[in-house]
Tab-separated table of C-alpha atoms in Angstrom:
chain	number	residue	atom	x	y	z
A	1	UNK	CA	34.140	157.027	1.803
A	2	UNK	CA	33.075	157.537	-1.683
A	3	UNK	CA	29.985	155.572	-1.315
A	4	UNK	CA	29.113	157.109	2.058
A	5	UNK	CA	29.491	160.850	0.595
A	6	UNK	CA	26.926	159.919	-2.563
A	7	UNK	CA	24.639	158.175	-0.012
A	8	UNK	CA	24.580	161.186	2.147
A	9	UNK	CA	23.889	163.505	-1.209
A	10	UNK	CA	21.282	161.043	-1.736
A	11	UNK	CA	19.423	161.561	1.304
A	12	UNK	CA	19.753	165.601	0.684
A	13	UNK	CA	17.951	164.879	-2.763
A	14	UNK	CA	14.971	163.302	-0.931
A	15	UNK	CA	14.906	166.106	1.397
A	16	UNK	CA	14.577	168.545	-1.656
A	17	UNK	CA	11.927	166.678	-3.043
A	18	UNK	CA	9.526	167.608	0.226
A	19	UNK	CA	10.289	171.521	-0.303
A	20	UNK	CA	11.042	172.127	-3.968
A	21	UNK	CA	7.305	172.148	-4.813
A	22	UNK	CA	6.798	175.152	-2.802
A	23	UNK	CA	9.104	176.935	-5.093
A	24	UNK	CA	7.730	175.432	-8.478
A	25	UNK	CA	4.839	177.519	-9.394
A	26	UNK	CA	5.169	177.624	-13.128
A	27	UNK	CA	2.918	177.217	-15.846
A	28	UNK	CA	-0.754	177.098	-15.002
A	29	UNK	CA	-0.033	177.299	-11.550
A	30	UNK	CA	2.238	180.283	-11.789
A	31	UNK	CA	-0.442	182.434	-10.255
A	32	UNK	CA	0.056	180.878	-6.655
A	33	UNK	CA	2.996	183.375	-6.125
A	34	UNK	CA	4.516	186.427	-7.791
A	35	UNK	CA	6.859	184.864	-10.529
A	36	UNK	CA	9.280	187.840	-10.785
A	37	UNK	CA	11.281	187.786	-13.459
A	38	UNK	CA	10.621	184.955	-16.225
A	39	UNK	CA	12.487	183.313	-18.890
A	40	UNK	CA	11.365	181.945	-22.206
A	41	UNK	CA	10.106	178.274	-21.563
A	42	UNK	CA	12.683	177.208	-24.490
A	43	UNK	CA	15.800	178.873	-22.834
A	44	UNK	CA	14.731	177.996	-19.237
A	45	UNK	CA	14.496	174.237	-19.737
A	46	UNK	CA	17.531	173.977	-21.650
A	47	UNK	CA	19.587	175.813	-19.186
A	48	UNK	CA	17.954	174.045	-16.383
A	49	UNK	CA	18.582	170.522	-17.726
A	50	UNK	CA	21.947	171.154	-19.263
A	51	UNK	CA	23.848	170.514	-15.924
A	52	UNK	CA	22.460	166.780	-15.963
A	53	UNK	CA	24.076	166.281	-19.300
A	54	UNK	CA	27.328	167.981	-18.924
A	55	UNK	CA	28.369	167.165	-15.345
A	56	UNK	CA	28.050	163.362	-15.980
A	57	UNK	CA	29.973	163.859	-19.274
A	58	UNK	CA	33.051	165.550	-17.503
A	59	UNK	CA	33.073	163.103	-14.761
A	60	UNK	CA	33.639	160.335	-17.630
A	61	UNK	CA	36.148	162.322	-19.495
A	62	UNK	CA	38.443	163.034	-16.643
A	63	UNK	CA	37.966	159.483	-14.880
A	64	UNK	CA	40.801	157.324	-14.880
A	65	UNK	CA	38.812	154.642	-17.031
A	66	UNK	CA	36.033	156.856	-18.745
A	67	UNK	CA	34.515	153.912	-20.431
A	68	UNK	CA	34.644	151.368	-17.911
A	69	UNK	CA	32.051	152.312	-15.465
A	70	UNK	CA	32.379	151.071	-11.650
A	71	UNK	CA	34.929	149.189	-10.165
A	72	UNK	CA	35.320	145.398	-9.248
A	73	UNK	CA	32.520	144.529	-11.374
A	74	UNK	CA	31.547	141.093	-12.257
A	75	UNK	CA	31.149	141.268	-16.126
A	76	UNK	CA	28.330	138.399	-16.036
A	77	UNK	CA	26.165	140.231	-13.840
A	78	UNK	CA	26.907	144.019	-14.362
A	79	UNK	CA	25.681	146.317	-17.039
A	80	UNK	CA	26.574	149.801	-16.084
A	81	UNK	CA	27.628	151.040	-19.377
A	82	UNK	CA	24.246	150.482	-21.154
A	83	UNK	CA	22.578	151.824	-18.086
A	84	UNK	CA	24.938	155.083	-18.244
A	85	UNK	CA	23.533	155.113	-21.634
A	86	UNK	CA	19.983	155.099	-21.056
A	87	UNK	CA	20.239	157.603	-18.464
A	88	UNK	CA	22.194	159.825	-20.820
A	89	UNK	CA	19.429	159.271	-23.509
A	90	UNK	CA	16.842	160.748	-21.163
A	91	UNK	CA	18.944	163.475	-20.359
A	92	UNK	CA	19.670	164.216	-24.054
A	93	UNK	CA	15.947	164.282	-24.639
A	94	UNK	CA	15.139	166.648	-21.844
A	95	UNK	CA	18.080	168.859	-22.899
A	96	UNK	CA	17.990	168.969	-26.756
A	97	UNK	CA	14.533	167.656	-27.733
A	98	UNK	CA	11.971	168.684	-25.054
A	99	UNK	CA	13.340	172.092	-24.532
A	100	UNK	CA	13.373	173.037	-28.407
A	101	UNK	CA	9.763	171.756	-28.974
A	102	UNK	CA	8.004	173.119	-25.411
A	103	UNK	CA	5.472	175.509	-26.145
A	104	UNK	CA	5.288	176.528	-22.304
A	105	UNK	CA	4.561	179.986	-20.913
A	106	UNK	CA	7.779	182.073	-19.523
A	107	UNK	CA	9.493	180.317	-16.674
A	108	UNK	CA	10.421	182.307	-13.407
A	109	UNK	CA	13.756	182.683	-13.127
A	110	UNK	CA	13.981	181.454	-9.429
A	111	UNK	CA	12.299	178.173	-10.722
A	112	UNK	CA	14.797	177.554	-13.229
A	113	UNK	CA	17.715	178.167	-11.037
A	114	UNK	CA	16.387	175.667	-8.479
A	115	UNK	CA	15.958	173.166	-11.183
A	116	UNK	CA	19.057	173.832	-12.283
A	117	UNK	CA	20.717	172.921	-8.866
A	118	UNK	CA	18.607	169.919	-8.738
A	119	UNK	CA	19.777	168.783	-12.055
A	120	UNK	CA	23.762	169.539	-11.265
A	121	UNK	CA	23.120	167.632	-7.960
A	122	UNK	CA	21.277	164.719	-9.552
A	123	UNK	CA	23.935	164.789	-12.537
A	124	UNK	CA	26.919	164.596	-10.140
A	125	UNK	CA	25.185	161.732	-8.070
A	126	UNK	CA	24.448	159.366	-11.041
A	127	UNK	CA	27.828	160.051	-12.740
A	128	UNK	CA	29.920	159.533	-9.670
A	129	UNK	CA	28.261	156.366	-8.666
A	130	UNK	CA	28.387	154.713	-11.696
A	131	UNK	CA	31.718	155.701	-12.243
A	132	UNK	CA	33.186	155.130	-8.661
A	133	UNK	CA	30.605	153.365	-6.364
A	134	UNK	CA	29.061	150.592	-8.231
A	135	UNK	CA	30.038	147.392	-6.538
A	136	UNK	CA	27.294	145.507	-5.340
A	137	UNK	CA	25.773	142.691	-7.702
A	138	UNK	CA	23.224	143.546	-10.096
A	139	UNK	CA	21.660	140.295	-11.289
A	140	UNK	CA	20.169	140.101	-14.694
A	141	UNK	CA	16.568	139.627	-13.993
A	142	UNK	CA	17.010	143.106	-11.826
A	143	UNK	CA	18.365	144.907	-14.797
A	144	UNK	CA	16.270	143.629	-17.435
A	145	UNK	CA	12.985	144.391	-15.604
A	146	UNK	CA	14.272	147.798	-14.777
A	147	UNK	CA	15.416	148.358	-18.180
A	148	UNK	CA	11.583	147.169	-19.199
A	149	UNK	CA	10.258	149.934	-16.662
A	150	UNK	CA	12.571	152.385	-17.973
A	151	UNK	CA	11.730	152.228	-21.583
A	152	UNK	CA	7.670	151.630	-20.898
A	153	UNK	CA	7.928	154.958	-18.809
A	154	UNK	CA	10.040	156.919	-21.367
A	155	UNK	CA	7.776	155.898	-24.135
A	156	UNK	CA	4.583	157.064	-22.007
A	157	UNK	CA	6.447	160.426	-21.101
A	158	UNK	CA	7.579	161.341	-24.483
A	159	UNK	CA	4.180	160.431	-26.227
A	160	UNK	CA	2.141	162.226	-23.524
A	161	UNK	CA	4.347	165.129	-23.986
A	162	UNK	CA	3.637	165.057	-27.656
A	163	UNK	CA	-0.178	165.145	-26.905
A	164	UNK	CA	-0.004	167.854	-24.550
A	165	UNK	CA	2.198	170.063	-26.923
A	166	UNK	CA	0.069	169.594	-29.895
A	167	UNK	CA	-3.517	170.464	-27.989
A	168	UNK	CA	-2.974	174.173	-28.910
A	169	UNK	CA	-1.599	176.110	-31.669
A	170	UNK	CA	1.799	177.944	-31.348
A	171	UNK	CA	0.800	181.215	-29.519
A	172	UNK	CA	-2.234	179.799	-28.239
A	173	UNK	CA	-2.826	180.307	-24.385
A	174	UNK	CA	-5.911	178.425	-23.732
A	175	UNK	CA	-6.003	175.022	-22.037
A	176	UNK	CA	-7.809	171.937	-23.331
A	177	UNK	CA	-8.663	168.461	-22.306
A	178	UNK	CA	-5.742	166.167	-22.909
A	179	UNK	CA	-6.840	162.883	-24.714
A	180	UNK	CA	-5.268	159.785	-25.996
A	181	UNK	CA	-2.586	157.369	-24.538
A	182	UNK	CA	-2.704	157.199	-20.830
A	183	UNK	CA	-4.498	160.595	-20.594
A	184	UNK	CA	-7.884	158.207	-20.829
A	185	UNK	CA	-6.968	157.224	-17.340
A	186	UNK	CA	-4.909	159.736	-15.820
A	187	UNK	CA	-4.371	163.606	-15.650
A	188	UNK	CA	-0.684	163.190	-15.345
A	189	UNK	CA	0.178	160.952	-17.867
A	190	UNK	CA	3.481	162.531	-18.702
A	191	UNK	CA	4.510	162.568	-15.022
A	192	UNK	CA	3.316	158.906	-14.435
A	193	UNK	CA	5.883	158.154	-17.181
A	194	UNK	CA	8.636	159.927	-15.631
A	195	UNK	CA	8.160	158.380	-12.380
A	196	UNK	CA	8.302	154.849	-13.890
A	197	UNK	CA	11.197	155.784	-15.779
A	198	UNK	CA	13.327	156.617	-12.641
A	199	UNK	CA	12.178	153.753	-10.473
A	200	UNK	CA	12.844	151.524	-13.353
A	201	UNK	CA	16.443	153.056	-13.824
A	202	UNK	CA	16.641	152.898	-9.801
A	203	UNK	CA	16.197	149.060	-10.069
A	204	UNK	CA	18.272	148.638	-13.170
A	205	UNK	CA	21.498	150.202	-11.372
A	206	UNK	CA	20.579	149.015	-7.977
A	207	UNK	CA	21.656	152.487	-7.155
A	208	UNK	CA	20.751	154.493	-3.801
A	209	UNK	CA	21.183	157.786	-5.711
A	210	UNK	CA	18.859	156.713	-8.278
A	211	UNK	CA	16.292	155.624	-5.864
A	212	UNK	CA	16.489	158.782	-4.075
A	213	UNK	CA	15.999	160.901	-7.136
A	214	UNK	CA	13.072	158.635	-8.136
A	215	UNK	CA	11.586	159.133	-4.706
A	216	UNK	CA	12.536	162.833	-5.174
A	217	UNK	CA	10.552	162.729	-8.523
A	218	UNK	CA	7.513	161.094	-6.948
A	219	UNK	CA	7.465	163.893	-4.243
A	220	UNK	CA	7.717	166.656	-6.540
A	221	UNK	CA	5.650	165.886	-9.742
A	222	UNK	CA	3.402	163.396	-8.087
A	223	UNK	CA	1.473	166.574	-6.028
A	224	UNK	CA	1.815	168.505	-9.551
A	225	UNK	CA	-0.240	165.773	-10.930
A	226	UNK	CA	-2.952	166.211	-8.319
A	227	UNK	CA	-3.004	169.748	-8.717
A	228	UNK	CA	-3.266	169.376	-12.385
A	229	UNK	CA	-6.125	167.161	-11.875
A	230	UNK	CA	-8.088	169.499	-9.616
A	231	UNK	CA	-7.364	172.407	-12.196
A	232	UNK	CA	-9.045	170.315	-15.081
A	233	UNK	CA	-11.930	169.434	-12.759
A	234	UNK	CA	-12.644	172.926	-11.719
A	235	UNK	CA	-12.209	174.445	-15.343
A	236	UNK	CA	-13.969	171.862	-17.450
A	237	UNK	CA	-17.473	170.821	-16.079
A	238	UNK	CA	-17.574	167.772	-18.630
A	239	UNK	CA	-14.169	166.428	-17.454
A	240	UNK	CA	-14.097	162.583	-17.365
A	241	UNK	CA	-15.469	161.623	-13.928
A	242	UNK	CA	-13.618	158.151	-13.946
A	243	UNK	CA	-9.941	159.722	-14.932
A	244	UNK	CA	-7.646	159.880	-11.959
A	245	UNK	CA	-4.866	162.232	-11.044
A	246	UNK	CA	-1.888	159.870	-11.201
A	247	UNK	CA	-2.415	156.121	-10.948
A	248	UNK	CA	-4.897	154.609	-13.155
A	249	UNK	CA	-8.082	153.439	-11.053
A	250	UNK	CA	-6.660	154.284	-8.019
A	251	UNK	CA	-5.605	157.729	-7.335
């Protein structure tokens, strides 16, 4: 029953991916709709991402076996605890590091609340699955390949965020062409990194909820990368002609 419940919520997460972009007018695309009340970017990102950290932590602390993820696990073929750790690392980075360093424009309150709901749902899904539903075999090759993809995506994501953050000085409100790293090939290098992270995590855990959120990420930030690309092309006449939106040399 627990497995079925988690899978159903995973389906809801994928469905949200199709509709969430309609409400996600923030940053350079906020002019698409009337933003209403806004929140400072640092505070908005912190509050939005916090549930993804607190909910798995709460589930872990209240579990009968808080440090033994999953049930009926074959120790030679399962790696739930380090997998949980990489999930927590990414969540901690978004909550406690990215939110403090971001120089983004004020966030619409409605977008922050929608993002907070999504992070709450995802935090519950990932934590609940690792604690109570992880029973299928995860072979060593799957885990190592997924872990490799996760870390590659994480490095690309963090490095791309660093490049974007340092394009302008604090207080500046101008847009510039990002260069360096994977920005040489795509306009949404940070988004590409995050998508690779989640698909790597899904492979490492062999988890439907993780796969659901990977698809959600693709549905949400994939189109956003395209809109970023189109924005750059319209704003900068000298924008690199060979640079793609999200996938190097393809799209």
